[in-house]
Amino acid sequence: MALSRNPVIPKFRNNRNIAMKKILTAILALLLLTASTPQKLTTIFIIGDSTAAKKDLSKGSPERGWGMALQCYFDDAFIRVDNHAVNGRSSLSFINEGRWDKVLSLIKPGDYVIIQFGHNDEKPKADRHTDPGSTFDYNLAKFVRETREKGGIPVLMNPVVRRNFAAKPAKNDDDEALRNTTFKDAPKQTEGDTLVDTHGLYRVAPRDVAARMNVHFVDANRITAELEQSMGVEGSKQLHMWYKPGEHPALPKGRQDNTHYNVYGAHRVAALLADALCVEIPLLQKYRTNDNPCKMEKE
């Protein structure tokens, strides 16, 4: 009996081939989808104080930290800003409260860590106070060293300025207490035309540590001083929590706070710091956005 030259292929084999083709097609489609979908490749962590920190938006307060706005200025398909700055913290209390350990556990190789302290390190309270040239520098160096050990890239910033046009700044032992004041509570001061520094060596120490350890440095103090000075005595109030009674529904009695930013101020500062970061780290420039849209109000 002669064998057929065209043997019949069992039906189950055809079904198996069809199933394999479907699986391969699905895998290919998944690979193509993954390849075409932008991924969040890098995280920019922020550690610092209230000038950068997240705020409670539930009661309608206009106060914002510049760190809340920074995501608006980088493409969130590639750069994710993770803001761990907290009101009232110094480099010392940030470490002692375990907040640095939490950030350290999240850092992946290639991530950036923006380190900005000073406002509260200069306060007299023992749980916050550090000294520039000594304990303040030590803490900054610790952040730098441990970031590098995790494969991260540290970026030191010195503190942003306070809006101070008085030759002798009013006594201020606690910036956080400003939230409990009203417009009429503010000390009466004679203001001139020139912004006057309030940070002293706390604005110098981060630059010194950056030079010694060959770290990226952004001079946030100079950048914000130039901004405040360019806007002048009256114009610079627009950046801060400066509201007359009845001017904002969340602040019926008003406020004169020359430290903390409002929505407008946080955006102005964040945009300038984003530009400075791109100058210091050119790789970030291609992820710099056109500033629109912004997701800060959704956080």
Coordinates of N, CA and C in Angstrom, one line a residue, residues 216 277-286:
H216 N 27.6 68.5 43.4 CA 26.8 69.5 42.7 C 26.3 70.5 43.7
L277 N 19.3 73.8 38.3 CA 19.6 72.4 38.3 C 20.1 72.0 36.9
C278 N 19.4 72.5 35.9 CA 19.7 72.1 34.5 C 21.1 72.7 34.0
V279 N 21.4 73.8 34.6 CA 22.8 74.4 34.3 C 23.8 73.5 35.0
E280 N 23.6 73.2 36.2 CA 24.5 72.4 37.0 C 24.7 71.0 36.5
I281 N 23.5 70.4 36.1 CA 23.5 69.0 35.6 C 22.8 69.0 34.3
P282 N 23.6 69.3 33.2 CA 23.0 69.4 31.8 C 22.1 68.3 31.4
L283 N 22.4 67.1 31.9 CA 21.6 65.9 31.5 C 20.1 66.1 31.8
L284 N 19.7 67.0 32.8 CA 18.3 67.2 33.2 C 17.6 68.2 32.2
Q285 N 18.4 68.9 31.4 CA 17.8 69.9 30.5 C 16.8 69.3 29.6
K286 N 17.0 68.1 29.0 CA 16.1 67.6 28.1 C 14.8 67.2 28.7

